Amino acid sequence: IVLTQSPGTLSLSPGERATLSCRANQSVSSNYLAWYQQKPGQAPRLLIYGASSRATGIPDRFSGSGSGTDFTLTISRLEPEDFAVYYCQQYGSSPPYTFGQGTKMEIK
Amino acid sequence: EVQLVESGGGFVQPGRSLRLSCAASGFTFDDYAMHWVRQAPGKGLEWVSGINWNSGIIGYADSVRGRFTISRDNAKNSLDLQMNSLRAEDTALYYCVKDSLASGWYYFDYWGQGTLVTVSS
């Protein structure tokens, strides 16, 4: 499965709403789609699994949606600490796992 | 608190070998599958290899199959990656990653801070 994320870069201001897209070239079984956040110099952190379930400790301004081949990560009101790179990943099927190429969210 | 601490990275010439290790703590190690994921400088994430809880199921990315070998020691709470015939394109930060299931091939819930491997002549 190939995952394509868009846009490549998203320029927004704190307080704005962010919508990130992840599209698969074939259906993702059981909506096994995760989102990760990576800040500069840090390891990735799990945000969302199962397309829409928030991981432990993740603020409710982060939400995931979608099914089949189209998935979305939404950040309702951007905080300064949310500016980072976001990756989607499909899992649950036989390896290899695949990640999207990432969306960089930068401060406008 | 879950901790994953990688070691063994370094500078190595093409064609040589390197062995990475990951020391795990803060969870019941043999209850979960484990993986290695790498990130080349300035690039995205690439899954490298994974192993289920009892080493019965192992997988590799096409880019490393036949050159890398993953293994685990549940008695020592450790995960290893033996990397042979290294190439320049293997240069990356290698993360030790915890799966959320014993059987594996599920989402990744904890990541180490990574160990850097540089392959260059």
JSON list of C-alpha atoms in Angstrom, two decimals:
[
{"chain": "A", "resi": 1, "resn": "ILE", "atom": "CA", "xyz": [0.00, 0.00, 0.00]},
{"chain": "A", "resi": 2, "resn": "VAL", "atom": "CA", "xyz": [1.34, 3.44, -0.96]},
{"chain": "A", "resi": 3, "resn": "LEU", "atom": "CA", "xyz": [0.29, 6.37, 1.20]},
{"chain": "A", "resi": 4, "resn": "THR", "atom": "CA", "xyz": [0.33, 9.90, -0.21]},
{"chain": "A", "resi": 5, "resn": "GLN", "atom": "CA", "xyz": [0.05, 12.83, 2.19]},
{"chain": "A", "resi": 6, "resn": "SER", "atom": "CA", "xyz": [-1.03, 16.32, 1.25]},
{"chain": "A", "resi": 7, "resn": "PRO", "atom": "CA", "xyz": [-0.14, 19.04, 1.36]},
{"chain": "A", "resi": 8, "resn": "GLY", "atom": "CA", "xyz": [3.60, 18.66, 1.65]},
{"chain": "A", "resi": 9, "resn": "THR", "atom": "CA", "xyz": [3.80, 21.83, 3.72]},
{"chain": "A", "resi": 10, "resn": "LEU", "atom": "CA", "xyz": [1.01, 23.63, 5.52]},
{"chain": "A", "resi": 11, "resn": "SER", "atom": "CA", "xyz": [1.52, 27.22, 6.67]},
{"chain": "A", "resi": 12, "resn": "LEU", "atom": "CA", "xyz": [-0.92, 28.29, 9.36]},
{"chain": "A", "resi": 13, "resn": "SER", "atom": "CA", "xyz": [-1.12, 30.54, 12.40]},
{"chain": "A", "resi": 14, "resn": "PRO", "atom": "CA", "xyz": [-1.73, 29.52, 16.00]},
{"chain": "A", "resi": 15, "resn": "GLY", "atom": "CA", "xyz": [-5.44, 29.27, 16.69]},
{"chain": "A", "resi": 16, "resn": "GLU", "atom": "CA", "xyz": [-6.28, 28.19, 13.14]},
{"chain": "A", "resi": 17, "resn": "ARG", "atom": "CA", "xyz": [-7.67, 24.81, 12.11]},
{"chain": "A", "resi": 18, "resn": "ALA", "atom": "CA", "xyz": [-5.42, 22.35, 10.32]},
{"chain": "A", "resi": 19, "resn": "THR", "atom": "CA", "xyz": [-6.56, 19.61, 7.98]},
{"chain": "A", "resi": 20, "resn": "LEU", "atom": "CA", "xyz": [-4.03, 17.03, 6.81]},
{"chain": "A", "resi": 21, "resn": "SER", "atom": "CA", "xyz": [-4.80, 14.35, 4.23]},
{"chain": "A", "resi": 22, "resn": "CYS", "atom": "CA", "xyz": [-3.51, 10.82, 3.77]},
{"chain": "A", "resi": 23, "resn": "ARG", "atom": "CA", "xyz": [-4.63, 8.88, 0.71]},
{"chain": "A", "resi": 24, "resn": "ALA", "atom": "CA", "xyz": [-3.92, 5.18, 0.07]},
{"chain": "A", "resi": 25, "resn": "ASN", "atom": "CA", "xyz": [-3.68, 3.56, -3.34]},
{"chain": "A", "resi": 26, "resn": "GLN", "atom": "CA", "xyz": [-5.81, 0.65, -2.10]},
{"chain": "A", "resi": 27, "resn": "SER", "atom": "CA", "xyz": [-8.21, 0.19, 0.75]},
{"chain": "A", "resi": 28, "resn": "VAL", "atom": "CA", "xyz": [-6.69, 0.11, 4.23]},
{"chain": "A", "resi": 29, "resn": "SER", "atom": "CA", "xyz": [-8.10, -2.95, 5.94]},
{"chain": "A", "resi": 30, "resn": "SER", "atom": "CA", "xyz": [-10.16, -2.36, 9.09]},
{"chain": "A", "resi": 31, "resn": "ASN", "atom": "CA", "xyz": [-9.13, 1.30, 8.98]},
{"chain": "A", "resi": 32, "resn": "TYR", "atom": "CA", "xyz": [-5.74, 0.36, 10.37]},
{"chain": "A", "resi": 33, "resn": "LEU", "atom": "CA", "xyz": [-4.32, 3.84, 9.91]},
{"chain": "A", "resi": 34, "resn": "ALA", "atom": "CA", "xyz": [-2.16, 5.69, 12.43]},
{"chain": "A", "resi": 35, "resn": "TRP", "atom": "CA", "xyz": [-0.86, 9.23, 12.66]},
{"chain": "A", "resi": 36, "resn": "TYR", "atom": "CA", "xyz": [2.43, 10.27, 14.26]},
{"chain": "A", "resi": 37, "resn": "GLN", "atom": "CA", "xyz": [3.85, 13.67, 15.16]},
{"chain": "A", "resi": 38, "resn": "GLN", "atom": "CA", "xyz": [7.57, 14.39, 14.97]},
{"chain": "A", "resi": 39, "resn": "LYS", "atom": "CA", "xyz": [9.17, 17.53, 16.30]},
{"chain": "A", "resi": 40, "resn": "PRO", "atom": "CA", "xyz": [12.71, 18.55, 15.32]},
{"chain": "A", "resi": 41, "resn": "GLY", "atom": "CA", "xyz": [15.32, 16.44, 17.08]},
{"chain": "A", "resi": 42, "resn": "GLN", "atom": "CA", "xyz": [12.71, 14.16, 18.63]},
{"chain": "A", "resi": 43, "resn": "ALA", "atom": "CA", "xyz": [11.37, 10.70, 17.97]},
{"chain": "A", "resi": 44, "resn": "PRO", "atom": "CA", "xyz": [7.90, 10.34, 16.45]},
{"chain": "A", "resi": 45, "resn": "ARG", "atom": "CA", "xyz": [4.96, 10.19, 18.84]},
{"chain": "A", "resi": 46, "resn": "LEU", "atom": "CA", "xyz": [1.74, 8.26, 18.29]},
{"chain": "A", "resi": 47, "resn": "LEU", "atom": "CA", "xyz": [-1.29, 10.54, 17.97]},
{"chain": "A", "resi": 48, "resn": "ILE", "atom": "CA", "xyz": [-4.08, 8.48, 16.40]},
{"chain": "A", "resi": 49, "resn": "TYR", "atom": "CA", "xyz": [-4.66, 4.79, 15.73]},
{"chain": "A", "resi": 50, "resn": "GLY", "atom": "CA", "xyz": [-7.52, 2.94, 14.12]},
{"chain": "A", "resi": 51, "resn": "ALA", "atom": "CA", "xyz": [-8.05, 6.06, 12.00]},
{"chain": "A", "resi": 52, "resn": "SER", "atom": "CA", "xyz": [-9.88, 7.89, 14.78]},
{"chain": "A", "resi": 53, "resn": "SER", "atom": "CA", "xyz": [-8.81, 6.76, 18.27]},
{"chain": "A", "resi": 54, "resn": "ARG", "atom": "CA", "xyz": [-6.59, 9.15, 20.19]},
{"chain": "A", "resi": 55, "resn": "ALA", "atom": "CA", "xyz": [-3.54, 7.69, 21.88]},
{"chain": "A", "resi": 56, "resn": "THR", "atom": "CA", "xyz": [-3.03, 8.09, 25.60]},
{"chain": "A", "resi": 57, "resn": "GLY", "atom": "CA", "xyz": [-2.37, 11.69, 26.63]},
{"chain": "A", "resi": 58, "resn": "ILE", "atom": "CA", "xyz": [-3.16, 13.24, 23.26]},
{"chain": "A", "resi": 59, "resn": "PRO", "atom": "CA", "xyz": [-5.23, 16.44, 23.55]},
{"chain": "A", "resi": 60, "resn": "ASP", "atom": "CA", "xyz": [-8.74, 16.37, 22.13]},
{"chain": "A", "resi": 61, "resn": "ARG", "atom": "CA", "xyz": [-7.94, 19.12, 19.64]},
{"chain": "A", "resi": 62, "resn": "PHE", "atom": "CA", "xyz": [-6.42, 16.26, 17.60]},
{"chain": "A", "resi": 63, "resn": "SER", "atom": "CA", "xyz": [-8.93, 14.11, 15.74]},
{"chain": "A", "resi": 64, "resn": "GLY", "atom": "CA", "xyz": [-8.75, 11.55, 12.99]},
{"chain": "A", "resi": 65, "resn": "SER", "atom": "CA", "xyz": [-11.35, 10.48, 10.49]},
{"chain": "A", "resi": 66, "resn": "GLY", "atom": "CA", "xyz": [-11.80, 8.60, 7.27]},
{"chain": "A", "resi": 67, "resn": "SER", "atom": "CA", "xyz": [-12.06, 5.08, 5.94]},
{"chain": "A", "resi": 68, "resn": "GLY", "atom": "CA", "xyz": [-11.09, 2.97, 2.97]},
{"chain": "A", "resi": 69, "resn": "THR", "atom": "CA", "xyz": [-8.54, 5.01, 1.06]},
{"chain": "A", "resi": 70, "resn": "ASP", "atom": "CA", "xyz": [-9.03, 8.56, 2.40]},
{"chain": "A", "resi": 71, "resn": "PHE", "atom": "CA", "xyz": [-8.05, 9.67, 5.87]},
{"chain": "A", "resi": 72, "resn": "THR", "atom": "CA", "xyz": [-7.78, 13.03, 7.60]},
{"chain": "A", "resi": 73, "resn": "LEU", "atom": "CA", "xyz": [-6.02, 14.39, 10.66]},
{"chain": "A", "resi": 74, "resn": "THR", "atom": "CA", "xyz": [-7.60, 17.55, 12.01]},
{"chain": "A", "resi": 75, "resn": "ILE", "atom": "CA", "xyz": [-6.17, 19.87, 14.62]},
{"chain": "A", "resi": 76, "resn": "SER", "atom": "CA", "xyz": [-9.02, 22.09, 15.72]},
{"chain": "A", "resi": 77, "resn": "ARG", "atom": "CA", "xyz": [-7.05, 25.03, 17.12]},
{"chain": "A", "resi": 78, "resn": "LEU", "atom": "CA", "xyz": [-3.32, 25.06, 16.58]},
{"chain": "A", "resi": 79, "resn": "GLU", "atom": "CA", "xyz": [-1.08, 25.54, 19.56]},
{"chain": "A", "resi": 80, "resn": "PRO", "atom": "CA", "xyz": [2.56, 26.67, 19.14]},
{"chain": "A", "resi": 81, "resn": "GLU", "atom": "CA", "xyz": [3.75, 23.18, 20.07]},
{"chain": "A", "resi": 82, "resn": "ASP", "atom": "CA", "xyz": [1.75, 21.60, 17.23]},
{"chain": "A", "resi": 83, "resn": "PHE", "atom": "CA", "xyz": [4.08, 22.87, 14.52]},
{"chain": "A", "resi": 84, "resn": "ALA", "atom": "CA", "xyz": [5.87, 19.71, 13.49]},
{"chain": "A", "resi": 85, "resn": "VAL", "atom": "CA", "xyz": [5.94, 17.02, 10.82]},
{"chain": "A", "resi": 86, "resn": "TYR", "atom": "CA", "xyz": [3.03, 14.56, 10.69]},
{"chain": "A", "resi": 87, "resn": "TYR", "atom": "CA", "xyz": [3.16, 11.07, 9.21]},
{"chain": "A", "resi": 88, "resn": "CYS", "atom": "CA", "xyz": [0.41, 8.60, 8.48]},
{"chain": "A", "resi": 89, "resn": "GLN", "atom": "CA", "xyz": [1.05, 4.85, 8.53]},
{"chain": "A", "resi": 90, "resn": "GLN", "atom": "CA", "xyz": [-0.93, 1.77, 7.57]},
{"chain": "A", "resi": 91, "resn": "TYR", "atom": "CA", "xyz": [-0.62, -1.36, 9.67]},
{"chain": "A", "resi": 92, "resn": "GLY", "atom": "CA", "xyz": [-2.30, -4.67, 10.33]},
{"chain": "A", "resi": 93, "resn": "SER", "atom": "CA", "xyz": [-1.52, -6.33, 7.05]},
{"chain": "A", "resi": 94, "resn": "SER", "atom": "CA", "xyz": [1.55, -8.35, 6.22]},
{"chain": "A", "resi": 95, "resn": "PRO", "atom": "CA", "xyz": [4.74, -6.34, 6.31]},
{"chain": "A", "resi": 96, "resn": "PRO", "atom": "CA", "xyz": [6.21, -4.14, 5.09]},
{"chain": "A", "resi": 97, "resn": "TYR", "atom": "CA", "xyz": [4.60, -1.29, 6.88]},
{"chain": "A", "resi": 98, "resn": "THR", "atom": "CA", "xyz": [4.33, 1.90, 4.92]},
{"chain": "A", "resi": 99, "resn": "PHE", "atom": "CA", "xyz": [4.44, 5.51, 5.98]},
{"chain": "A", "resi": 100, "resn": "GLY", "atom": "CA", "xyz": [3.33, 8.55, 4.09]},
{"chain": "A", "resi": 101, "resn": "GLN", "atom": "CA", "xyz": [6.03, 11.01, 3.10]},
{"chain": "A", "resi": 102, "resn": "GLY", "atom": "CA", "xyz": [4.95, 13.48, 5.77]},
{"chain": "A", "resi": 103, "resn": "THR", "atom": "CA", "xyz": [3.29, 16.89, 6.03]},
{"chain": "A", "resi": 104, "resn": "LYS", "atom": "CA", "xyz": [5.31, 19.69, 7.54]},
{"chain": "A", "resi": 105, "resn": "MET", "atom": "CA", "xyz": [3.24, 22.18, 9.47]},
{"chain": "A", "resi": 106, "resn": "GLU", "atom": "CA", "xyz": [4.95, 25.53, 9.78]},
{"chain": "A", "resi": 107, "resn": "ILE", "atom": "CA", "xyz": [4.04, 28.82, 11.41]},
{"chain": "A", "resi": 108, "resn": "LYS", "atom": "CA", "xyz": [2.73, 31.37, 8.94]},
{"chain": "B", "resi": 1, "resn": "GLU", "atom": "CA", "xyz": [7.50, 4.46, 32.23]},
{"chain": "B", "resi": 2, "resn": "VAL", "atom": "CA", "xyz": [8.37, 2.78, 28.94]},
{"chain": "B", "resi": 3, "resn": "GLN", "atom": "CA", "xyz": [11.98, 3.31, 27.94]},
{"chain": "B", "resi": 4, "resn": "LEU", "atom": "CA", "xyz": [13.72, 2.17, 24.78]},
{"chain": "B", "resi": 5, "resn": "VAL", "atom": "CA", "xyz": [17.43, 2.94, 24.63]},
{"chain": "B", "resi": 6, "resn": "GLU", "atom": "CA", "xyz": [19.34, 2.22, 21.42]},
{"chain": "B", "resi": 7, "resn": "SER", "atom": "CA", "xyz": [23.07, 1.74, 21.15]},
{"chain": "B", "resi": 8, "resn": "GLY", "atom": "CA", "xyz": [25.67, 0.52, 18.69]},
{"chain": "B", "resi": 9, "resn": "GLY", "atom": "CA", "xyz": [25.48, 3.18, 16.01]},
{"chain": "B", "resi": 10, "resn": "GLY", "atom": "CA", "xyz": [28.55, 4.75, 14.51]},
{"chain": "B", "resi": 11, "resn": "PHE", "atom": "CA", "xyz": [30.63, 5.42, 11.44]},
{"chain": "B", "resi": 12, "resn": "VAL", "atom": "CA", "xyz": [31.36, 2.42, 9.22]},
{"chain": "B", "resi": 13, "resn": "GLN", "atom": "CA", "xyz": [32.74, 1.85, 5.74]},
{"chain": "B", "resi": 14, "resn": "PRO", "atom": "CA", "xyz": [30.60, 0.39, 2.95]},
{"chain": "B", "resi": 15, "resn": "GLY", "atom": "CA", "xyz": [30.53, -3.39, 3.00]},
{"chain": "B", "resi": 16, "resn": "ARG", "atom": "CA", "xyz": [31.23, -3.61, 6.71]},
{"chain": "B", "resi": 17, "resn": "SER", "atom": "CA", "xyz": [28.94, -4.72, 9.55]},
{"chain": "B", "resi": 18, "resn": "LEU", "atom": "CA", "xyz": [27.38, -3.13, 12.60]},
{"chain": "B", "resi": 19, "resn": "ARG", "atom": "CA", "xyz": [25.14, -4.46, 15.36]},
{"chain": "B", "resi": 20, "resn": "LEU", "atom": "CA", "xyz": [22.50, -2.27, 16.97]},
{"chain": "B", "resi": 21, "resn": "SER", "atom": "CA", "xyz": [20.95, -3.02, 20.33]},
{"chain": "B", "resi": 22, "resn": "CYS", "atom": "CA", "xyz": [17.91, -1.75, 22.17]},
{"chain": "B", "resi": 23, "resn": "ALA", "atom": "CA", "xyz": [17.42, -2.05, 25.93]},
{"chain": "B", "resi": 24, "resn": "ALA", "atom": "CA", "xyz": [13.77, -2.04, 26.92]},
{"chain": "B", "resi": 25, "resn": "SER", "atom": "CA", "xyz": [12.24, -1.29, 30.30]},
{"chain": "B", "resi": 26, "resn": "GLY", "atom": "CA", "xyz": [9.00, -0.18, 31.87]},
{"chain": "B", "resi": 27, "resn": "PHE", "atom": "CA", "xyz": [6.81, -2.86, 30.28]},
{"chain": "B", "resi": 28, "resn": "THR", "atom": "CA", "xyz": [6.60, -6.64, 29.96]},
{"chain": "B", "resi": 29, "resn": "PHE", "atom": "CA", "xyz": [8.96, -7.04, 27.02]},
{"chain": "B", "resi": 30, "resn": "ASP", "atom": "CA", "xyz": [7.85, -10.49, 25.92]},
{"chain": "B", "resi": 31, "resn": "ASP", "atom": "CA", "xyz": [4.24, -9.33, 25.67]},
{"chain": "B", "resi": 32, "resn": "TYR", "atom": "CA", "xyz": [4.92, -7.23, 22.60]},
{"chain": "B", "resi": 33, "resn": "ALA", "atom": "CA", "xyz": [6.35, -7.33, 19.13]},
{"chain": "B", "resi": 34, "resn": "MET", "atom": "CA", "xyz": [9.22, -4.96, 18.40]},
{"chain": "B", "resi": 35, "resn": "HIS", "atom": "CA", "xyz": [10.53, -3.16, 15.34]},
{"chain": "B", "resi": 36, "resn": "TRP", "atom": "CA", "xyz": [13.33, -1.10, 13.88]},
{"chain": "B", "resi": 37, "resn": "VAL", "atom": "CA", "xyz": [12.40, 2.02, 11.90]},
{"chain": "B", "resi": 38, "resn": "ARG", "atom": "CA", "xyz": [14.95, 4.29, 10.28]},
{"chain": "B", "resi": 39, "resn": "GLN", "atom": "CA", "xyz": [15.06, 7.87, 9.09]},
{"chain": "B", "resi": 40, "resn": "ALA", "atom": "CA", "xyz": [17.70, 9.09, 6.66]},
{"chain": "B", "resi": 41, "resn": "PRO", "atom": "CA", "xyz": [18.91, 12.65, 7.28]},
{"chain": "B", "resi": 42, "resn": "GLY", "atom": "CA", "xyz": [16.17, 15.10, 6.35]},
{"chain": "B", "resi": 43, "resn": "LYS", "atom": "CA", "xyz": [13.89, 12.32, 5.08]},
{"chain": "B", "resi": 44, "resn": "GLY", "atom": "CA", "xyz": [10.81, 10.42, 6.17]},
{"chain": "B", "resi": 45, "resn": "LEU", "atom": "CA", "xyz": [10.27, 7.24, 8.14]},
{"chain": "B", "resi": 46, "resn": "GLU", "atom": "CA", "xyz": [11.06, 3.78, 6.76]},
{"chain": "B", "resi": 47, "resn": "TRP", "atom": "CA", "xyz": [10.14, 0.54, 8.54]},
{"chain": "B", "resi": 48, "resn": "VAL", "atom": "CA", "xyz": [13.18, -1.77, 8.50]},
{"chain": "B", "resi": 49, "resn": "SER", "atom": "CA", "xyz": [12.28, -4.95, 10.37]},
{"chain": "B", "resi": 50, "resn": "GLY", "atom": "CA", "xyz": [9.94, -6.39, 12.95]},
{"chain": "B", "resi": 51, "resn": "ILE", "atom": "CA", "xyz": [9.75, -9.44, 15.22]},
{"chain": "B", "resi": 52, "resn": "ASN", "atom": "CA", "xyz": [6.81, -10.80, 17.17]},
{"chain": "B", "resi": 53, "resn": "TRP", "atom": "CA", "xyz": [6.89, -11.67, 20.85]},
{"chain": "B", "resi": 54, "resn": "ASN", "atom": "CA", "xyz": [8.38, -15.15, 20.53]},
{"chain": "B", "resi": 55, "resn": "SER", "atom": "CA", "xyz": [10.49, -14.57, 17.41]},
{"chain": "B", "resi": 56, "resn": "GLY", "atom": "CA", "xyz": [8.11, -16.78, 15.47]},
{"chain": "B", "resi": 57, "resn": "ILE", "atom": "CA", "xyz": [7.22, -14.11, 12.94]},
{"chain": "B", "resi": 58, "resn": "ILE", "atom": "CA", "xyz": [9.90, -11.88, 11.45]},
{"chain": "B", "resi": 59, "resn": "GLY", "atom": "CA", "xyz": [9.66, -9.40, 8.62]},
{"chain": "B", "resi": 60, "resn": "TYR", "atom": "CA", "xyz": [12.06, -7.22, 6.66]},
{"chain": "B", "resi": 61, "resn": "ALA", "atom": "CA", "xyz": [11.82, -4.36, 4.23]},
{"chain": "B", "resi": 62, "resn": "ASP", "atom": "CA", "xyz": [12.90, -5.32, 0.72]},
{"chain": "B", "resi": 63, "resn": "SER", "atom": "CA", "xyz": [15.75, -2.83, 0.99]},
{"chain": "B", "resi": 64, "resn": "VAL", "atom": "CA", "xyz": [17.43, -4.78, 3.80]},
{"chain": "B", "resi": 65, "resn": "ARG", "atom": "CA", "xyz": [16.27, -8.38, 3.34]},
{"chain": "B", "resi": 66, "resn": "GLY", "atom": "CA", "xyz": [19.23, -10.75, 3.14]},
{"chain": "B", "resi": 67, "resn": "ARG", "atom": "CA", "xyz": [21.59, -8.20, 4.74]},
{"chain": "B", "resi": 68, "resn": "PHE", "atom": "CA", "xyz": [19.98, -7.40, 8.10]},
{"chain": "B", "resi": 69, "resn": "THR", "atom": "CA", "xyz": [18.90, -9.81, 10.84]},
{"chain": "B", "resi": 70, "resn": "ILE", "atom": "CA", "xyz": [16.60, -8.91, 13.71]},
{"chain": "B", "resi": 71, "resn": "SER", "atom": "CA", "xyz": [16.60, -10.85, 16.96]},
{"chain": "B", "resi": 72, "resn": "ARG", "atom": "CA", "xyz": [15.40, -10.51, 20.53]},
{"chain": "B", "resi": 73, "resn": "ASP", "atom": "CA", "xyz": [16.32, -11.88, 23.95]},
{"chain": "B", "resi": 74, "resn": "ASN", "atom": "CA", "xyz": [13.27, -11.84, 26.17]},
{"chain": "B", "resi": 75, "resn": "ALA", "atom": "CA", "xyz": [15.32, -12.85, 29.21]},
{"chain": "B", "resi": 76, "resn": "LYS", "atom": "CA", "xyz": [17.42, -9.71, 28.80]},
{"chain": "B", "resi": 77, "resn": "ASN", "atom": "CA", "xyz": [14.66, -7.40, 27.53]},
{"chain": "B", "resi": 78, "resn": "SER", "atom": "CA", "xyz": [16.74, -6.61, 24.49]},
{"chain": "B", "resi": 79, "resn": "LEU", "atom": "CA", "xyz": [16.28, -6.23, 20.75]},
{"chain": "B", "resi": 80, "resn": "ASP", "atom": "CA", "xyz": [19.12, -6.41, 18.24]},
{"chain": "B", "resi": 81, "resn": "LEU", "atom": "CA", "xyz": [19.68, -5.62, 14.59]},
{"chain": "B", "resi": 82, "resn": "GLN", "atom": "CA", "xyz": [22.67, -7.19, 12.87]},
{"chain": "B", "resi": 83, "resn": "MET", "atom": "CA", "xyz": [23.49, -5.16, 9.78]},
{"chain": "B", "resi": 84, "resn": "ASN", "atom": "CA", "xyz": [25.84, -6.68, 7.20]},
{"chain": "B", "resi": 85, "resn": "SER", "atom": "CA", "xyz": [27.04, -5.48, 3.81]},
{"chain": "B", "resi": 86, "resn": "LEU", "atom": "CA", "xyz": [26.21, -1.92, 4.71]},
{"chain": "B", "resi": 87, "resn": "ARG", "atom": "CA", "xyz": [25.63, 0.62, 1.95]},
{"chain": "B", "resi": 88, "resn": "ALA", "atom": "CA", "xyz": [25.70, 4.40, 1.86]},
{"chain": "B", "resi": 89, "resn": "GLU", "atom": "CA", "xyz": [21.91, 4.38, 1.58]},
{"chain": "B", "resi": 90, "resn": "ASP", "atom": "CA", "xyz": [21.68, 2.67, 4.98]},
{"chain": "B", "resi": 91, "resn": "THR", "atom": "CA", "xyz": [22.87, 5.91, 6.58]},
{"chain": "B", "resi": 92, "resn": "ALA", "atom": "CA", "xyz": [20.09, 6.91, 8.97]},
{"chain": "B", "resi": 93, "resn": "LEU", "atom": "CA", "xyz": [18.90, 7.33, 12.51]},
{"chain": "B", "resi": 94, "resn": "TYR", "atom": "CA", "xyz": [17.66, 3.92, 13.63]},
{"chain": "B", "resi": 95, "resn": "TYR", "atom": "CA", "xyz": [14.75, 3.84, 16.07]},
{"chain": "B", "resi": 96, "resn": "CYS", "atom": "CA", "xyz": [13.78, 0.95, 18.31]},
{"chain": "B", "resi": 97, "resn": "VAL", "atom": "CA", "xyz": [9.99, 0.84, 18.36]},
{"chain": "B", "resi": 98, "resn": "LYS", "atom": "CA", "xyz": [7.45, -1.00, 20.49]},
{"chain": "B", "resi": 99, "resn": "ASP", "atom": "CA", "xyz": [4.42, -2.58, 18.82]},
{"chain": "B", "resi": 100, "resn": "SER", "atom": "CA", "xyz": [1.08, -2.36, 20.59]},
{"chain": "B", "resi": 101, "resn": "LEU", "atom": "CA", "xyz": [0.42, -6.11, 20.21]},
{"chain": "B", "resi": 102, "resn": "ALA", "atom": "CA", "xyz": [2.28, -9.32, 21.00]},
{"chain": "B", "resi": 103, "resn": "SER", "atom": "CA", "xyz": [1.61, -10.80, 17.60]},
{"chain": "B", "resi": 104, "resn": "GLY", "atom": "CA", "xyz": [2.80, -7.64, 15.96]},
{"chain": "B", "resi": 105, "resn": "TRP", "atom": "CA", "xyz": [2.07, -5.81, 12.78]},
{"chain": "B", "resi": 106, "resn": "TYR", "atom": "CA", "xyz": [-0.03, -3.24, 14.62]},
{"chain": "B", "resi": 107, "resn": "TYR", "atom": "CA", "xyz": [0.56, 0.41, 15.39]},
{"chain": "B", "resi": 108, "resn": "PHE", "atom": "CA", "xyz": [3.68, 1.66, 17.18]},
{"chain": "B", "resi": 109, "resn": "ASP", "atom": "CA", "xyz": [3.04, 3.14, 20.60]},
{"chain": "B", "resi": 110, "resn": "TYR", "atom": "CA", "xyz": [6.54, 3.93, 21.88]},
{"chain": "B", "resi": 111, "resn": "TRP", "atom": "CA", "xyz": [9.77, 4.98, 20.18]},
{"chain": "B", "resi": 112, "resn": "GLY", "atom": "CA", "xyz": [13.33, 5.24, 21.39]},
{"chain": "B", "resi": 113, "resn": "GLN", "atom": "CA", "xyz": [15.46, 8.29, 20.68]},
{"chain": "B", "resi": 114, "resn": "GLY", "atom": "CA", "xyz": [17.47, 6.54, 17.99]},
{"chain": "B", "resi": 115, "resn": "THR", "atom": "CA", "xyz": [21.07, 5.65, 17.22]},
{"chain": "B", "resi": 116, "resn": "LEU", "atom": "CA", "xyz": [22.83, 7.14, 14.20]},
{"chain": "B", "resi": 117, "resn": "VAL", "atom": "CA", "xyz": [24.47, 4.92, 11.60]},
{"chain": "B", "resi": 118, "resn": "THR", "atom": "CA", "xyz": [26.71, 6.57, 9.01]},
{"chain": "B", "resi": 119, "resn": "VAL", "atom": "CA", "xyz": [28.04, 4.49, 6.14]},
{"chain": "B", "resi": 120, "resn": "SER", "atom": "CA", "xyz": [30.78, 6.21, 4.19]},
{"chain": "B", "resi": 121, "resn": "SER", "atom": "CA", "xyz": [34.23, 5.62, 2.82]}
]
